[in-house]
Amino acid sequence: MNTAPDRYVVIGNPIAHSKSPEIHARFAAQTGQRLVYDRLLAPVDGFSQAVRDFIREGGKGANVTVPFKLDAHALATELTPRAKAAGAVNTLKFDADAILGDNTDGVGMVTDIVTNAGVAMRGKRVLLLGAGGAARGVILPILDEQPSELVIANRTESKAAELASLFAGHGDIAASNFEMLQGQFDIVINATSASLADDLPPIPASTIGAFAYDMMYGKEPTVFMHFASTHGAAVRDGLGMLVEQAAEAFFVWRGVRPDTAPVYAELRAAL
């Protein structure tokens, strides 16, 4: 009997720009998994209804993007430890009696830095710029790598301090504002949205060490990447994070790990 392929979606608003369908189609072809993956535009105030409708239609799982990651966290009936720590959900898995919420952003970024870029975090000074949702989602996976210190820097130091206190039991973590940062950091990660506006977090050039990473990506290097490379750092953008977080979600759903390298290469060439 020929059964229909399993259905997955990426839910957001807007959503037309999402590369997730192309990424997961490549993963499915590569691993021999029978599935279809589409975009789903949900009304800004209609996320949970859109998810429930999709489940009723037989949907097996969903990726969640802006602005619904907090809604997904609230909707999930079970949360993974990394989703609890992130306070947001980007991956949903639907079972008969549960909606599992996970967050694969942090592990996606760490895999891109440690495995793909070959930059170890263990024993290193790491600086994380920004104290919003993007920053919060990666803190636990960074601390799991056992850096010597993680400093969260933000324009408003109290927000960074609030975030640091949430994770104080997981490793050596501190907070600062941008201007008061001291010393050089082996790894600097930009989790602010400054690059979207061709802007730069106002950090001292002396903080830049051997490696800098911007979660944003594009055809050209970001302003932050230019700044960091000018001051001697090897730089990388967030395209690999996009592919790796998708691969982790694919593993959560299908129990199979796709090879991300050819998919990353294809997306990079298409930018």
Short mmCIF file of C-alpha atoms in Angstrom, two decimals:
data_model
loop_
_atom_site.label_atom_id
_atom_site.label_comp_id
_atom_site.label_asym_id
_atom_site.label_seq_id
_atom_site.Cartn_x
_atom_site.Cartn_y
_atom_site.Cartn_z
CA MET A 1 0.00 0.00 0.00
CA ASN A 2 1.42 3.35 -1.06
CA THR A 3 1.19 5.74 1.91
CA ALA A 4 1.58 9.48 1.58
CA PRO A 5 4.93 11.00 2.58
CA ASP A 6 5.20 12.63 6.03
CA ARG A 7 4.48 16.36 6.06
CA TYR A 8 6.57 19.13 7.64
CA VAL A 9 6.48 22.92 7.41
CA VAL A 10 8.35 26.03 8.42
CA ILE A 11 5.95 28.51 10.07
CA GLY A 12 6.59 32.24 10.17
CA ASN A 13 5.36 35.68 9.15
CA PRO A 14 6.81 36.65 6.69
CA ILE A 15 7.91 33.26 5.34
CA ALA A 16 8.40 33.52 1.54
CA HIS A 17 12.14 34.16 1.99
CA SER A 18 12.79 30.97 4.01
CA LYS A 19 15.43 28.60 2.64
CA SER A 20 14.24 25.74 4.90
CA PRO A 21 12.18 23.92 2.23
CA GLU A 22 15.20 23.72 -0.10
CA ILE A 23 17.47 22.58 2.74
CA HIS A 24 15.14 19.83 3.96
CA ALA A 25 14.37 18.66 0.41
CA ARG A 26 18.11 18.13 -0.07
CA PHE A 27 18.41 16.35 3.30
CA ALA A 28 15.48 14.06 2.41
CA ALA A 29 16.89 13.18 -1.02
CA GLN A 30 20.31 12.53 0.45
CA THR A 31 19.04 10.24 3.25
CA GLY A 32 16.22 8.51 1.36
CA GLN A 33 13.51 9.88 3.68
CA ARG A 34 9.99 10.20 2.24
CA LEU A 35 8.68 13.60 3.27
CA VAL A 36 7.34 16.86 1.91
CA TYR A 37 8.29 20.19 3.46
CA ASP A 38 6.46 23.46 2.77
CA ARG A 39 6.25 27.06 3.96
CA LEU A 40 3.27 28.02 6.14
CA LEU A 41 2.36 31.69 6.59
CA ALA A 42 0.51 32.05 9.90
CA PRO A 43 -1.39 35.18 10.96
CA VAL A 44 0.56 37.12 13.59
CA ASP A 45 -2.17 36.37 16.15
CA GLY A 46 -3.00 32.89 14.83
CA PHE A 47 0.06 30.71 15.41
CA SER A 48 -1.43 28.05 17.69
CA GLN A 49 -4.51 27.64 15.48
CA ALA A 50 -2.30 27.24 12.40
CA VAL A 51 -0.27 24.54 14.17
CA ARG A 52 -3.36 22.68 15.39
CA ASP A 53 -4.85 22.76 11.89
CA PHE A 54 -1.60 21.37 10.48
CA ILE A 55 -1.55 18.59 13.09
CA ARG A 56 -5.17 17.74 12.26
CA GLU A 57 -4.18 17.46 8.59
CA GLY A 58 -1.54 14.88 9.55
CA GLY A 59 1.54 17.09 9.97
CA LYS A 60 4.49 15.46 11.73
CA GLY A 61 6.61 18.46 12.69
CA ALA A 62 7.47 22.09 12.09
CA ASN A 63 10.31 24.55 12.14
CA VAL A 64 9.36 27.89 13.69
CA THR A 65 10.81 31.25 12.76
CA VAL A 66 10.14 34.94 13.48
CA PRO A 67 7.92 36.03 15.20
CA PHE A 68 6.63 32.76 16.67
CA LYS A 69 9.44 31.17 18.70
CA LEU A 70 7.90 32.27 22.02
CA ASP A 71 4.43 31.15 20.89
CA ALA A 72 5.89 27.74 20.04
CA HIS A 73 7.48 27.55 23.50
CA ALA A 74 4.07 28.26 25.06
CA LEU A 75 2.26 25.76 22.81
CA ALA A 76 4.61 22.80 23.42
CA THR A 77 3.39 20.24 25.95
CA GLU A 78 6.95 18.94 26.45
CA LEU A 79 10.24 20.88 26.24
CA THR A 80 13.78 19.60 25.77
CA PRO A 81 16.38 20.94 28.25
CA ARG A 82 17.87 23.18 25.56
CA ALA A 83 14.43 24.60 24.70
CA LYS A 84 13.80 25.32 28.39
CA ALA A 85 17.17 27.06 28.64
CA ALA A 86 16.60 29.07 25.45
CA GLY A 87 13.11 30.13 26.51
CA ALA A 88 12.12 29.74 22.87
CA VAL A 89 11.33 26.93 20.44
CA ASN A 90 12.33 26.64 16.77
CA THR A 91 11.46 22.95 16.26
CA LEU A 92 8.19 21.15 16.98
CA LYS A 93 7.60 17.42 16.77
CA PHE A 94 4.04 16.10 16.86
CA ASP A 95 3.20 12.76 18.47
CA ALA A 96 -0.23 11.27 19.16
CA ASP A 97 -0.38 12.74 22.66
CA ALA A 98 2.29 15.45 22.78
CA ILE A 99 3.81 18.49 21.09
CA LEU A 100 7.55 18.36 21.72
CA GLY A 101 9.34 21.72 21.63
CA ASP A 102 13.08 21.87 20.94
CA ASN A 103 15.62 24.58 20.12
CA THR A 104 18.34 23.63 17.64
CA ASP A 105 19.77 27.14 17.05
CA GLY A 106 22.52 26.94 19.66
CA VAL A 107 23.76 23.49 18.78
CA GLY A 108 23.62 24.52 15.11
CA MET A 109 25.89 27.49 15.74
CA VAL A 110 28.31 25.56 17.96
CA THR A 111 28.58 22.76 15.37
CA ASP A 112 29.32 25.33 12.67
CA ILE A 113 32.06 26.95 14.74
CA VAL A 114 33.65 23.88 16.33
CA THR A 115 33.23 21.26 13.59
CA ASN A 116 32.97 23.21 10.34
CA ALA A 117 35.29 26.12 11.14
CA GLY A 118 37.52 23.95 13.35
CA VAL A 119 37.59 26.50 16.20
CA ALA A 120 37.51 24.89 19.65
CA MET A 121 35.67 26.70 22.45
CA ARG A 122 37.02 24.64 25.32
CA GLY A 123 39.25 26.73 27.59
CA LYS A 124 38.73 29.88 25.47
CA ARG A 125 37.46 33.35 26.37
CA VAL A 126 34.18 33.81 24.50
CA LEU A 127 32.33 37.10 24.03
CA LEU A 128 28.65 37.05 23.07
CA LEU A 129 27.26 40.35 21.77
CA GLY A 130 23.57 40.98 22.46
CA ALA A 131 21.09 39.88 25.13
CA GLY A 132 17.98 39.14 23.07
CA GLY A 133 16.44 35.85 22.00
CA ALA A 134 19.22 34.98 19.56
CA ALA A 135 21.82 35.30 22.32
CA ARG A 136 19.78 33.41 24.90
CA GLY A 137 19.27 30.48 22.53
CA VAL A 138 23.01 29.79 22.19
CA ILE A 139 24.27 30.28 25.78
CA LEU A 140 23.75 26.73 27.09
CA PRO A 141 25.36 25.04 24.04
CA ILE A 142 28.34 27.42 24.35
CA LEU A 143 28.74 26.66 28.07
CA ASP A 144 28.49 22.93 27.30
CA GLU A 145 31.75 23.39 25.34
CA GLN A 146 33.44 24.50 28.60
CA PRO A 147 35.00 27.84 27.65
CA SER A 148 37.21 29.39 30.34
CA GLU A 149 34.78 32.34 30.44
CA LEU A 150 31.68 33.55 28.63
CA VAL A 151 30.94 37.28 28.74
CA ILE A 152 27.59 38.59 27.53
CA ALA A 153 27.79 42.20 26.40
CA ASN A 154 24.83 44.42 25.63
CA ARG A 155 24.05 48.11 25.17
CA THR A 156 21.97 47.87 28.36
CA GLU A 157 24.13 45.98 30.85
CA SER A 158 21.19 45.06 33.10
CA LYS A 159 19.74 42.89 30.31
CA ALA A 160 23.06 41.09 29.92
CA ALA A 161 23.29 40.63 33.71
CA GLU A 162 19.77 39.21 33.82
CA LEU A 163 20.71 36.68 31.15
CA ALA A 164 24.00 35.79 32.84
CA SER A 165 22.22 35.14 36.14
CA LEU A 166 19.87 32.66 34.43
CA PHE A 167 22.84 30.50 33.40
CA ALA A 168 25.14 31.11 36.37
CA GLY A 169 25.01 27.46 37.45
CA HIS A 170 26.25 26.20 34.08
CA GLY A 171 29.71 27.76 33.87
CA ASP A 172 31.85 30.89 34.28
CA ILE A 173 29.59 33.61 32.90
CA ALA A 174 29.67 37.40 33.31
CA ALA A 175 27.95 40.50 31.93
CA SER A 176 29.12 43.86 30.62
CA ASN A 177 28.03 46.78 28.49
CA PHE A 178 29.75 47.23 25.13
CA GLU A 179 32.05 50.10 26.03
CA MET A 180 33.43 48.66 29.27
CA LEU A 181 34.67 45.38 27.81
CA GLN A 182 38.24 44.58 28.80
CA GLY A 183 40.88 42.32 27.35
CA GLN A 184 40.96 40.22 24.22
CA PHE A 185 38.55 37.38 23.52
CA ASP A 186 39.50 34.27 21.55
CA ILE A 187 36.01 34.07 20.02
CA VAL A 188 33.57 36.96 19.50
CA ILE A 189 30.00 36.09 18.44
CA ASN A 190 27.62 38.76 17.17
CA ALA A 191 24.04 37.85 18.20
CA THR A 192 22.73 41.42 17.76
CA SER A 193 20.61 42.44 14.77
CA ALA A 194 23.02 45.32 14.00
CA SER A 195 24.20 43.70 10.76
CA LEU A 196 20.68 43.92 9.33
CA ALA A 197 21.04 47.71 9.46
CA ASP A 198 24.71 47.68 8.33
CA ASP A 199 25.56 48.75 11.85
CA LEU A 200 28.21 47.65 14.32
CA PRO A 201 27.98 46.97 18.07
CA PRO A 202 30.20 49.67 19.66
CA ILE A 203 32.87 47.35 21.12
CA PRO A 204 36.54 48.23 21.58
CA ALA A 205 38.75 46.87 18.78
CA SER A 206 40.99 45.41 21.49
CA THR A 207 38.36 42.75 22.26
CA ILE A 208 38.82 41.08 18.86
CA GLY A 209 40.95 37.94 19.02
CA ALA A 210 41.51 35.02 16.66
CA PHE A 211 37.94 34.31 15.50
CA ALA A 212 34.71 36.25 14.99
CA TYR A 213 31.27 34.94 14.03
CA ASP A 214 28.19 36.82 12.86
CA MET A 215 24.84 35.01 13.12
CA MET A 216 23.61 37.03 10.13
CA TYR A 217 24.66 36.04 6.62
CA GLY A 218 24.53 37.41 3.11
CA LYS A 219 26.29 37.48 -0.23
CA GLU A 220 28.86 39.94 1.13
CA PRO A 221 30.60 39.93 4.54
CA THR A 222 28.75 41.95 7.20
CA VAL A 223 30.06 45.20 8.70
CA PHE A 224 30.95 43.26 11.86
CA MET A 225 32.95 40.72 9.83
CA HIS A 226 34.82 43.55 8.07
CA PHE A 227 35.60 45.15 11.44
CA ALA A 228 36.83 41.87 12.95
CA SER A 229 38.95 40.86 9.96
CA THR A 230 40.53 44.33 9.87
CA HIS A 231 41.68 43.64 13.44
CA GLY A 232 43.18 40.26 12.65
CA ALA A 233 40.36 37.74 13.19
CA ALA A 234 39.34 34.89 10.95
CA VAL A 235 35.63 35.46 10.28
CA ARG A 236 32.54 33.40 9.43
CA ASP A 237 28.88 34.27 8.89
CA GLY A 238 25.74 32.44 10.03
CA LEU A 239 24.86 30.49 6.87
CA GLY A 240 26.41 27.34 8.34
CA MET A 241 24.35 27.85 11.52
CA LEU A 242 21.20 27.91 9.37
CA VAL A 243 22.13 24.60 7.74
CA GLU A 244 23.30 22.94 10.97
CA GLN A 245 20.21 23.91 13.00
CA ALA A 246 18.12 22.45 10.17
CA ALA A 247 20.16 19.23 10.24
CA GLU A 248 19.60 18.95 13.98
CA ALA A 249 15.84 19.42 13.51
CA PHE A 250 15.90 16.76 10.76
CA PHE A 251 17.61 14.41 13.23
CA VAL A 252 14.98 15.18 15.91
CA TRP A 253 12.22 14.26 13.45
CA ARG A 254 13.76 11.39 11.48
CA GLY A 255 16.58 9.98 13.63
CA VAL A 256 19.00 10.40 10.71
CA ARG A 257 21.90 12.86 10.42
CA PRO A 258 22.29 14.36 6.95
CA ASP A 259 25.63 15.46 5.51
CA THR A 260 25.51 19.25 5.72
CA ALA A 261 28.64 20.10 3.68
CA PRO A 262 27.17 19.75 0.15
CA VAL A 263 23.97 21.58 1.16
CA TYR A 264 26.00 24.44 2.66
CA ALA A 265 28.13 24.63 -0.50
CA GLU A 266 25.04 24.81 -2.72
CA LEU A 267 23.42 27.55 -0.64
CA ARG A 268 26.66 29.55 -0.52
CA ALA A 269 27.02 29.37 -4.29
CA ALA A 270 23.40 30.52 -4.75
CA LEU A 271 23.71 33.67 -2.59
#
